[in-house]
XYZ file of C-alpha atoms in Angstrom:
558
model
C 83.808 103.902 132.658
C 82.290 105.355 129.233
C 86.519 105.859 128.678
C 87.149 102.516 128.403
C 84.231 102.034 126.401
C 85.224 104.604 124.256
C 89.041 103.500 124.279
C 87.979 99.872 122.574
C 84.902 101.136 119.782
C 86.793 104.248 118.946
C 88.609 104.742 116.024
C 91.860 106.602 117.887
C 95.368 105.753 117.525
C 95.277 104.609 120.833
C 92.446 102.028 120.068
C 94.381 100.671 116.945
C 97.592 100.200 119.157
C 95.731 98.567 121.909
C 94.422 96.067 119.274
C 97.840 95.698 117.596
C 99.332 94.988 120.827
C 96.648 92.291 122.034
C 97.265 90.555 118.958
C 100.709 90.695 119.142
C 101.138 89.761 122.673
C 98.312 86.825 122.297
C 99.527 85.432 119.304
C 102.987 85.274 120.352
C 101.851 82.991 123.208
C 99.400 81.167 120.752
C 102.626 80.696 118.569
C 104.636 78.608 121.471
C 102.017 76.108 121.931
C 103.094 72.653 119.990
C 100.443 70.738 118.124
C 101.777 67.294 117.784
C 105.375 68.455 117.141
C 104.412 71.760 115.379
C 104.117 75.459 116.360
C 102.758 78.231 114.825
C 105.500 80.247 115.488
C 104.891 84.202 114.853
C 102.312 83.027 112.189
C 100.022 82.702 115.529
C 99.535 86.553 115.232
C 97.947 86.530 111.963
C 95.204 84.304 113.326
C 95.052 86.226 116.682
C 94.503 89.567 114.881
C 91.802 87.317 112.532
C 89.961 86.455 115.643
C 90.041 89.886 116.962
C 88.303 91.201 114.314
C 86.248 89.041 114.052
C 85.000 89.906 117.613
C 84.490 93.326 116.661
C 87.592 94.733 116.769
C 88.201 97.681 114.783
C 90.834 99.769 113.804
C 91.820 102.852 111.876
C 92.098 101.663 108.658
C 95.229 104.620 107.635
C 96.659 103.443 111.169
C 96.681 99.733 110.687
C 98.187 100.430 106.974
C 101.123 102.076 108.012
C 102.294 99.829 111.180
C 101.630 96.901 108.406
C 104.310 98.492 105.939
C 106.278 99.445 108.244
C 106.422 96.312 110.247
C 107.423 94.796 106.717
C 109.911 97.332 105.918
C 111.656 96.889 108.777
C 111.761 92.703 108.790
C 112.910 93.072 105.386
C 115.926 95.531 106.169
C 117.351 93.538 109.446
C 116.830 90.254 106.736
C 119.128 92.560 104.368
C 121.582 93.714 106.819
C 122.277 90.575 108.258
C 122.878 88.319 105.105
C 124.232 91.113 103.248
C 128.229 90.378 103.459
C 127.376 86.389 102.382
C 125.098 87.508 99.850
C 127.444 87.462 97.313
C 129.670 84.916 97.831
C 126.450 82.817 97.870
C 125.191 83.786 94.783
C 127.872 83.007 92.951
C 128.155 79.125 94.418
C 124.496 78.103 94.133
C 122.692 81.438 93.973
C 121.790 81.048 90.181
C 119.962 77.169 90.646
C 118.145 78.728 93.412
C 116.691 81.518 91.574
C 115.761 79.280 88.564
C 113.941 77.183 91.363
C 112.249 79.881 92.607
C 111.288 80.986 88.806
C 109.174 77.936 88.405
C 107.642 78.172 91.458
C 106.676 81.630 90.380
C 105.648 80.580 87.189
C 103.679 77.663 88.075
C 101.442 79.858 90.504
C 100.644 81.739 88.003
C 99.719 79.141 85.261
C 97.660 77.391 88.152
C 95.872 80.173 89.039
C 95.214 81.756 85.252
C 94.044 77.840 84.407
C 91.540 78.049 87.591
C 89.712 81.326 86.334
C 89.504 80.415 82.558
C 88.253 76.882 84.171
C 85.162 78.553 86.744
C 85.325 82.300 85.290
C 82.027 82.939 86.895
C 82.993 82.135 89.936
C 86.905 83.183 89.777
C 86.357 86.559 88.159
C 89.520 88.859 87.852
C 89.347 90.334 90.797
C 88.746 87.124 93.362
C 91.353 84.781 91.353
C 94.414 87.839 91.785
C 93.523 88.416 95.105
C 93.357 84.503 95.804
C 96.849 83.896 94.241
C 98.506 87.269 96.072
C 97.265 85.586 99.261
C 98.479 82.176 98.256
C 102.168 83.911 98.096
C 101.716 86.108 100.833
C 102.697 89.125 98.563
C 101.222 92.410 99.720
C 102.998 93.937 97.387
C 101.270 92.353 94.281
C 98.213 93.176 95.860
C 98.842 96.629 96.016
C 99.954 96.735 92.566
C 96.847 95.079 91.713
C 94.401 97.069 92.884
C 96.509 100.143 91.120
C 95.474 98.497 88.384
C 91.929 98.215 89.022
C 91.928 102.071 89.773
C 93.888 103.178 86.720
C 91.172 100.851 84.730
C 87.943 101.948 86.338
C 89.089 105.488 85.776
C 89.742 104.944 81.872
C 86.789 103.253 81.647
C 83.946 105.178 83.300
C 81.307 102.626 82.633
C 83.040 99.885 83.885
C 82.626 98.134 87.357
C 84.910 96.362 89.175
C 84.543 95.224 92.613
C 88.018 95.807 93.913
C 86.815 94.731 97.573
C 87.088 91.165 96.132
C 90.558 91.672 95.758
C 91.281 92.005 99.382
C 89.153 89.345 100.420
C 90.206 86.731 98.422
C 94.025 87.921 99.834
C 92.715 87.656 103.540
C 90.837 84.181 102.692
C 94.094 82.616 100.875
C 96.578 84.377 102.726
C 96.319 81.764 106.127
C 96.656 78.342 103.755
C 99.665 80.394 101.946
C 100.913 80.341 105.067
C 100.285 77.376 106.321
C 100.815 75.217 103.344
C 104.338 76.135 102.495
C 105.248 74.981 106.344
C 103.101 71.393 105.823
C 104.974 70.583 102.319
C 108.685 71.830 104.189
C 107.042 68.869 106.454
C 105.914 66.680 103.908
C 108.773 67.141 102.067
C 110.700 65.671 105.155
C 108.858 62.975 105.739
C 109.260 62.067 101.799
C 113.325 62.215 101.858
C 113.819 60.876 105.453
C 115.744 64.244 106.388
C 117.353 64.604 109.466
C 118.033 68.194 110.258
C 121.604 67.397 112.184
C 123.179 65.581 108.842
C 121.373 68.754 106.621
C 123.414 70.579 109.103
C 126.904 68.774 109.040
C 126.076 68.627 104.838
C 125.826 72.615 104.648
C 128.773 73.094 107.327
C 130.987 70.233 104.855
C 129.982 72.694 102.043
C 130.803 76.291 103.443
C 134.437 74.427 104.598
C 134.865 72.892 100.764
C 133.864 76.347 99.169
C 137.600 78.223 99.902
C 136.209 80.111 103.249
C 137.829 77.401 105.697
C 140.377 78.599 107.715
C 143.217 75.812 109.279
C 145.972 75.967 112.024
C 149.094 75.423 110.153
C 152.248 73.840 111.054
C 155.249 74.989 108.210
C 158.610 73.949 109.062
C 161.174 76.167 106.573
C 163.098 74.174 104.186
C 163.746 76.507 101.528
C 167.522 77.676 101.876
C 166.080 81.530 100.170
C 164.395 82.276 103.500
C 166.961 81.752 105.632
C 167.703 85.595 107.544
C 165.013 87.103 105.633
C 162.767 89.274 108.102
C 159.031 88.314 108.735
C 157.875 91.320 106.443
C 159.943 90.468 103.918
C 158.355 86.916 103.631
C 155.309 88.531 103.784
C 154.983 90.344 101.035
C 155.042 87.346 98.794
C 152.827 85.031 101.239
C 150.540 87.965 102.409
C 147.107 86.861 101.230
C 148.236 83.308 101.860
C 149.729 83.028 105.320
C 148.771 84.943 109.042
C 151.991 84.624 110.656
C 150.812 83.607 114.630
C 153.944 82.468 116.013
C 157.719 81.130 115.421
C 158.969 78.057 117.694
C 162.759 77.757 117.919
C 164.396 75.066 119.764
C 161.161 74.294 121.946
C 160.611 78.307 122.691
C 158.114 80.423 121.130
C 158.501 83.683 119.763
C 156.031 86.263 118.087
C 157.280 87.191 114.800
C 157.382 90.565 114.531
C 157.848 92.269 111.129
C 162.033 92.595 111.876
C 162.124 89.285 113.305
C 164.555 87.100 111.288
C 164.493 83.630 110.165
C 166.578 80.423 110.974
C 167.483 77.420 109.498
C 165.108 74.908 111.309
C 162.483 77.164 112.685
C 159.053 76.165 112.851
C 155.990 78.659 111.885
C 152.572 78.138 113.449
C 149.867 80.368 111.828
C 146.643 80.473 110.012
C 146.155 80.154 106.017
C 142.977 79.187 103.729
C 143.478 75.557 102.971
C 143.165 76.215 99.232
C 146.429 77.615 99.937
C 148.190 74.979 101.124
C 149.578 73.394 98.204
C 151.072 77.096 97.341
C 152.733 77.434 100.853
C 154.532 73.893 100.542
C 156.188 75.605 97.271
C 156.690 78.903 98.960
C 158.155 78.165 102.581
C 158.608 74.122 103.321
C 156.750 71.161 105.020
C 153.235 72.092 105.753
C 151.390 70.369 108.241
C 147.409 71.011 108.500
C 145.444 71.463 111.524
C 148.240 70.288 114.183
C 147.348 72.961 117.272
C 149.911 73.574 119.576
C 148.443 75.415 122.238
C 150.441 78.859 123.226
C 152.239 78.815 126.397
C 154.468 80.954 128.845
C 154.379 84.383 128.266
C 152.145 84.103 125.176
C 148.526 84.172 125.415
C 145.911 83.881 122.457
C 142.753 86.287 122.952
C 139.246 87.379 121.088
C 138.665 91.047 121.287
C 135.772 92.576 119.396
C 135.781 95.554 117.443
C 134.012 98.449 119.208
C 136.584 101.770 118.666
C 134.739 103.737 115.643
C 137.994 105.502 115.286
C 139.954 102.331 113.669
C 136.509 100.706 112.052
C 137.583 100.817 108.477
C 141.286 100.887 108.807
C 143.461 98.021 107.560
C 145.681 95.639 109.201
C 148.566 97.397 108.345
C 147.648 100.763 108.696
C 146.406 99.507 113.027
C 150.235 98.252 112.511
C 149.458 95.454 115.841
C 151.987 93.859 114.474
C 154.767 96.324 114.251
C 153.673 98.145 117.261
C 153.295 95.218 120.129
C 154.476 91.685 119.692
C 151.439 90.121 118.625
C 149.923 89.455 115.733
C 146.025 89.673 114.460
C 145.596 85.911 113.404
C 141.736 85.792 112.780
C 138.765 87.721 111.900
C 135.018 86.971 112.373
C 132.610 88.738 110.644
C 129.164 87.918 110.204
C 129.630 84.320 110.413
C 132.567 84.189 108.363
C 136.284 83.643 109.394
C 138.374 85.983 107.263
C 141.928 85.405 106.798
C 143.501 88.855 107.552
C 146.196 90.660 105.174
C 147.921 93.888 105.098
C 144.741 95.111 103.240
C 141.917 93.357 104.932
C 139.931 96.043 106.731
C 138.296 96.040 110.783
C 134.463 97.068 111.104
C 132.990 97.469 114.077
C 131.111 94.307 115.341
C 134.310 92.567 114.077
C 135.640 89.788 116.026
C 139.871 89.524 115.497
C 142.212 86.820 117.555
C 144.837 88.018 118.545
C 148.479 85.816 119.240
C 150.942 87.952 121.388
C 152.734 88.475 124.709
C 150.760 88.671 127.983
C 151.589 92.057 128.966
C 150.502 93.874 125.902
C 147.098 92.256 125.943
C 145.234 95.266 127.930
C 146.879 98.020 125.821
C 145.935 96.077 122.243
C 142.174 95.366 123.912
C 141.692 99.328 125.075
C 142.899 100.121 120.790
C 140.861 97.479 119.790
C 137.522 98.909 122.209
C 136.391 95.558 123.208
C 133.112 96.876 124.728
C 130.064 95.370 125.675
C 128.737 99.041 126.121
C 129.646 100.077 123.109
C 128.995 96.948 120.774
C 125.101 96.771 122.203
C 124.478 100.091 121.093
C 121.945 100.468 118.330
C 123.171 101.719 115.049
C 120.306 104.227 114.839
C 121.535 106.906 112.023
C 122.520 104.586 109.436
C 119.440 102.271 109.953
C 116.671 105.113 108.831
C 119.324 106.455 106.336
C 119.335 103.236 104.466
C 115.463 102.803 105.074
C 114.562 105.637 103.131
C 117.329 105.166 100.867
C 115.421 101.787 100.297
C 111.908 103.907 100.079
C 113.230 105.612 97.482
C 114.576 102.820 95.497
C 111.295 100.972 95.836
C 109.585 103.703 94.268
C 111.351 103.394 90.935
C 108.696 102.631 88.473
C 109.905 99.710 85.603
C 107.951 100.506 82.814
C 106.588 97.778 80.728
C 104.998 97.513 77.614
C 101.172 96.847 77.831
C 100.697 97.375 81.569
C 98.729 100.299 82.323
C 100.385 100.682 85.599
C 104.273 100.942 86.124
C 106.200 97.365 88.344
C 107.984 98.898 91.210
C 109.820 97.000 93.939
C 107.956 98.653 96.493
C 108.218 99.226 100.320
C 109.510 95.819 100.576
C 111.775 94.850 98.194
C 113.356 98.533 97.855
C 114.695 98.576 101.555
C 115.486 94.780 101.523
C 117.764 95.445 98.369
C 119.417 98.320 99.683
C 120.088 96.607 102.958
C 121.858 93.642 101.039
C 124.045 96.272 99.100
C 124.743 98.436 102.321
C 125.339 95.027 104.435
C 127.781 93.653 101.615
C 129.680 96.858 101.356
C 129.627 97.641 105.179
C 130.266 101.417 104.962
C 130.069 104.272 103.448
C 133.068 107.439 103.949
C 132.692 107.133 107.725
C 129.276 105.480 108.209
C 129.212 101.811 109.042
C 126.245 99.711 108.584
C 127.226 97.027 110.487
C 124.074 95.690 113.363
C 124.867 93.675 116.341
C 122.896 90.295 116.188
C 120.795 91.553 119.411
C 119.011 94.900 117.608
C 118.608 93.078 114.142
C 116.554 90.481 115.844
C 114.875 93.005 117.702
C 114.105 94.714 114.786
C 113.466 91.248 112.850
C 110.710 90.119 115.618
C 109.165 93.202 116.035
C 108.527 94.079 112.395
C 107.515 90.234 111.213
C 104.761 90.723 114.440
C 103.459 93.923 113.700
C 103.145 93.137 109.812
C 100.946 89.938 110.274
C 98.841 91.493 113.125
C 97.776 94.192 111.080
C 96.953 91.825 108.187
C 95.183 89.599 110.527
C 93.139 92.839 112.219
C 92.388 94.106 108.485
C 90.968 90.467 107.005
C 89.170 89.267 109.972
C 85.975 91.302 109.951
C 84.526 89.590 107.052
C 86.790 86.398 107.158
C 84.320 84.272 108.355
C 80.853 85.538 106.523
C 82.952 85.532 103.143
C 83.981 81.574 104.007
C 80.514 80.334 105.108
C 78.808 82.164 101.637
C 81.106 80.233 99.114
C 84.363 81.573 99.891
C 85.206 78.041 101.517
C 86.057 77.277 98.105
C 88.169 79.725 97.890
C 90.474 78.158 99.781
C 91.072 75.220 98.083
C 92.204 77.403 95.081
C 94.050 78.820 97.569
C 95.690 75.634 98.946
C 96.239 74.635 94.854
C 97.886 77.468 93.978
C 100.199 77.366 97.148
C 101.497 73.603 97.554
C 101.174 72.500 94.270
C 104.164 74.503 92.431
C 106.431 74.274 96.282
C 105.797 70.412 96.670
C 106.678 69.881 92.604
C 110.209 71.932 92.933
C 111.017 71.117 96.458
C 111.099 67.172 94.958
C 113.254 68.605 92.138
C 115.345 70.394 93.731
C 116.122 67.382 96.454
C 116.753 65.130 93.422
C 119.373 67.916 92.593
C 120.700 67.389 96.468
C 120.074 70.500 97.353
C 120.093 71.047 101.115
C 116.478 70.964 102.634
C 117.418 74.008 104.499
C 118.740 75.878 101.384
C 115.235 74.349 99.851
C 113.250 75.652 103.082
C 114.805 79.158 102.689
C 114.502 79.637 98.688
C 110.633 78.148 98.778
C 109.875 81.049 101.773
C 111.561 84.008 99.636
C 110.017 82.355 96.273
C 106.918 82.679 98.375
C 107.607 86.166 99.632
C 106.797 84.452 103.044
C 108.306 86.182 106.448
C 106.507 83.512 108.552
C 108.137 80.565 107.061
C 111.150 81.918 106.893
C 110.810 82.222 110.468
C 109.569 78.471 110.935
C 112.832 77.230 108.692
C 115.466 79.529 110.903
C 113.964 77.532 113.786
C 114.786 74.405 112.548
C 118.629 75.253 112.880
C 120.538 78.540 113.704
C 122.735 78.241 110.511
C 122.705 81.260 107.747
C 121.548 78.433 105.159
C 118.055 79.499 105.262
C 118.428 83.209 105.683
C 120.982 82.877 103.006
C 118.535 81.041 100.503
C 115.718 83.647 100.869
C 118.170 86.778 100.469
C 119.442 85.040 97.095
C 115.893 84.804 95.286
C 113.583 87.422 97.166
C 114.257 90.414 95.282
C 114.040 88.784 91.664
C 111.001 87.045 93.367
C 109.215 90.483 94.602
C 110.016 92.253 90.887
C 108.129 89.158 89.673
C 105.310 88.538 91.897
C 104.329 92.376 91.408
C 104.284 92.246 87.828
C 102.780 88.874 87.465
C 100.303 90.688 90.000
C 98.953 92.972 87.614
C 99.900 90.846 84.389
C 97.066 88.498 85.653
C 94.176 91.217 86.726
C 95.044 92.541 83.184
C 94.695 89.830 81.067
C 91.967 88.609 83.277
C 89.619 91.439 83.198
């Protein structure tokens, strides 16, 4: 039995991934249980792994560092990957008021927590009041940076000393109220406004529809004399990014119009257009009518397929040519929660959704081009995921120098691969190599790396979690709680005065916060993008910040 002994007191990789595990598996259960009407969610494995430790639990210290980054790294790439093609777009609508939210968040912490050490700087010195506010805003990376700071300092000044334990410990004893606190003032916050999730909901759904990204079933019957027996791809060419030709109906019958098929005097054209188009398509063609669905009947048949052939991922409409090959016609494509409205140019990716509007018997042939497997679409998209992880290493490691910090800002292991990710998701490929990830493996990848990350913070704070509260550093966690709600509660009242969306506010106060776990509490408050979309827009401005505010406050601190 001395192996079993030996298995839990040792310092072996298999004793850290035992307690990794236990924590993981335990605080995921500790996560599901409600109190009142709240759960902990994955932020249950932070306080497992605390509890742990406390116990006695120990663990390699170089072991539990790496599974930590690492479990970060890879929540922040599947975040990246999967808001990546709406990361834009989103920017450009609201993206800007959101990051000047998230600013004064940022900026407020800060001021709070330089005001609390010139206030107490006895018992706030440098070291405790940085560590406190990294904690507050759950950034790991500012710690880091923080403590290179302390290094590069003690080794200029020889005579010098710094405690640079009491940078970790303040971290560990603020990081559980950071974590808390932002999901009790997303609460208060509803409470104060009366919010109801479902209207948040419809609100954000009214919005995407009144941004230009709505598709509509159109109805156009052809009044303009020009058009009469012109051919379907001659029309085209002028209506092209306006207009998805689905089907024509001609004295009750319907036909697929084929790029030769010719127009008559009194035909009807169903399709699909963008209903900022609409008033250029009543110029164009005729009489539009707007979301009148006649459903397809007979021999014609309207299908989903999804992208799964590698060989035609990246190819355009016209050069797959469905449309002069079969009679059918690609009216639809979803991609990543977006309907596109497909032209000649529009390229397929894999993971790719398209409808499809043709006749019955050349359904199977178009599916087999098309791929259309479940096989094929669930398998993981291993080569590009660890080429655009270490692509993101690399850009993390970029140092920004800046005048009078002794150390250089980098985005680090976080905010490198999370950038990169958002650039590789919004451009979707590369020569050959798609980046696309089925929704199964990102959340996979999401769960897995959000629950290793806080299990190995929670097994590296808990040792001395307790002694450190009980000998003053109760205290500290009322700084803690300051420098947290204060600055969230302030803007998240602003920024509902400015009617923004309480799930855009949930989503830009987690990434303001740098704060995986309450990202995860806000996606579980509805399965829209809002949220993810919201903490994609301000997190990497936000990391940049946090780490040099990080060591801008040990510095002039000190």
């Amino acid at each position: 039995m001395d192996f079993i002994v030996d298995l839990f007191t040792g310092n072996s990789i298999a004793t850290a991934l035992i307690y990794i595990c236990l924590a993981s598996f335990i605080g995921v259960l500790l996560g599901k249980v409600e109190f009142g009407k709240v759960r902990l969610g994955v932020a249950g494995v932070l306080f497992t792994g605390i509890i742990l430790a406390h116990f006695g639990a120990k663990v390699n210290g170089d072991m539990l560092h790496f599974a930590q980054e690492f479990g970060l790294i890879l929540f922040v790439y599947a975040i990246g990957i999967d808001v990546g093609p709406r990361f834009f777009s989103t920017f450009r609508s609201d993206g800007l008021k959101l990051n000047i939210l998230a600013i004064c968040i940022i900026l407020m912490n800060f001021g709070i927590a330089l005001g609390l050490h010139y206030a107490m700087p006895d018992k706030l010195p440098a070291t405790v009041i940085t560590g406190i506010m990294c904690g507050a805003v759950t950034n790991t990376p500012g710690l880091g940076a923080a403590r290179q700071v302390v290094a590069d300092y003690t080794a200029n000044n020889p005579g010098s000393y710094i405690n640079a334990d009491e940078l970790g410990m303040g971290y560990a004893v603020a990081y559980p109220i950071g974590v808390i606190g932002i999901i009790i003032t997303m609460l208060v916050l509803r409470g104060i406004f009366h919010i109801r999730i479902s209207k948040e909901v419809d609100a954000y759904n009214d919005g995407l529809s009144q941004s230009g990204n709505h598709l509509e079933s159109v109805t156009i019957n052809i009044t303009n004399p020009n058009l009469f027996n012109k051919t379907i791809e001659y029309i085209s060419d002028f209506v092209d990014k306006e207009l998805v030709f689905s089907r024509v109906e001609r004295n009750g019958e319907f036909l697929i119009p084929t790029a030769t098929f010719t127009l008559e005097e009194g035909d009807i054209i169903h399709g699909v257009s963008d209903d900022a188009n609409i008033n250029n398509l009543k110029i164009k063609l005729g009489n539009v009518e707007v979301g009148q669905k006649r459903e397809v009947d007979g021999d014609l048949v309207m299908q989903r397929f999804m992208i799964t052939n590698h060989k035609i991922a990246g190819k355009t409409i016209e050069q797959l040519g469905i449309y002069r090959r079969y009679p059918a016609n690609i009216t639809r494509i979803y991609r990543a929660g977006i309907e596109v409205l497909p032209n000649k140019r529009t390229t397929v990716e894999v993971g790719d959704a398209v409808r499809v509007v043709g006749k019955r018997q050349v359904m199977n042939e178009i599916k087999a081009e098309l791929g259309d497997s479940i096989k094929e679409w669930s398998h993981p998209n291993i080569i590009p995921l660890f080429m655009g992880i270490a692509l993101g290493l690399i850009v993390g490691s970029v140092p920004f120098f800046i005048p009078g910090l002794p150390a250089p800002a980098k985005l680090g292991l976080a905010g490198g691969p999370l950038l990169v990710a958002i650039l590789l998701g919004w451009r979707g490929r590369i020569g050959n190599m798609t980046f696309y990830m089925n929704s199964g493996a990102n959340m996979i990848l999401r769960e897995m790396g959000i629950t290793l990350f806080l299990a190995c913070v929670g097994l590296g704070a808990g040792g001395k979690f307790v002694s450190t509260i009980v000998n003053g550093g109760y205290m500290w966690v009322l700084y803690g709680a300051i420098i947290t709600i204060v600055p969230i509660l302030v803007v998240g009242c602003i920024a509902r005065l400015c009617k923004v969306n309480y799930l855009k506010i949930c989503g830009f106060m987690s990434g303001a916060m740098t704060d995986p776990p309450a990202l995860e509490y806000a996606n579980s408050l509805s399965p829209t993008h809002a949220q993810s979309m919201a903490y994609a827009s301000v997190y990497p401005l936000t990391m940049f910040l946090r780490i040099l505010l990080g060591q801008t406050l040990i510095l002039i601190t000190l």
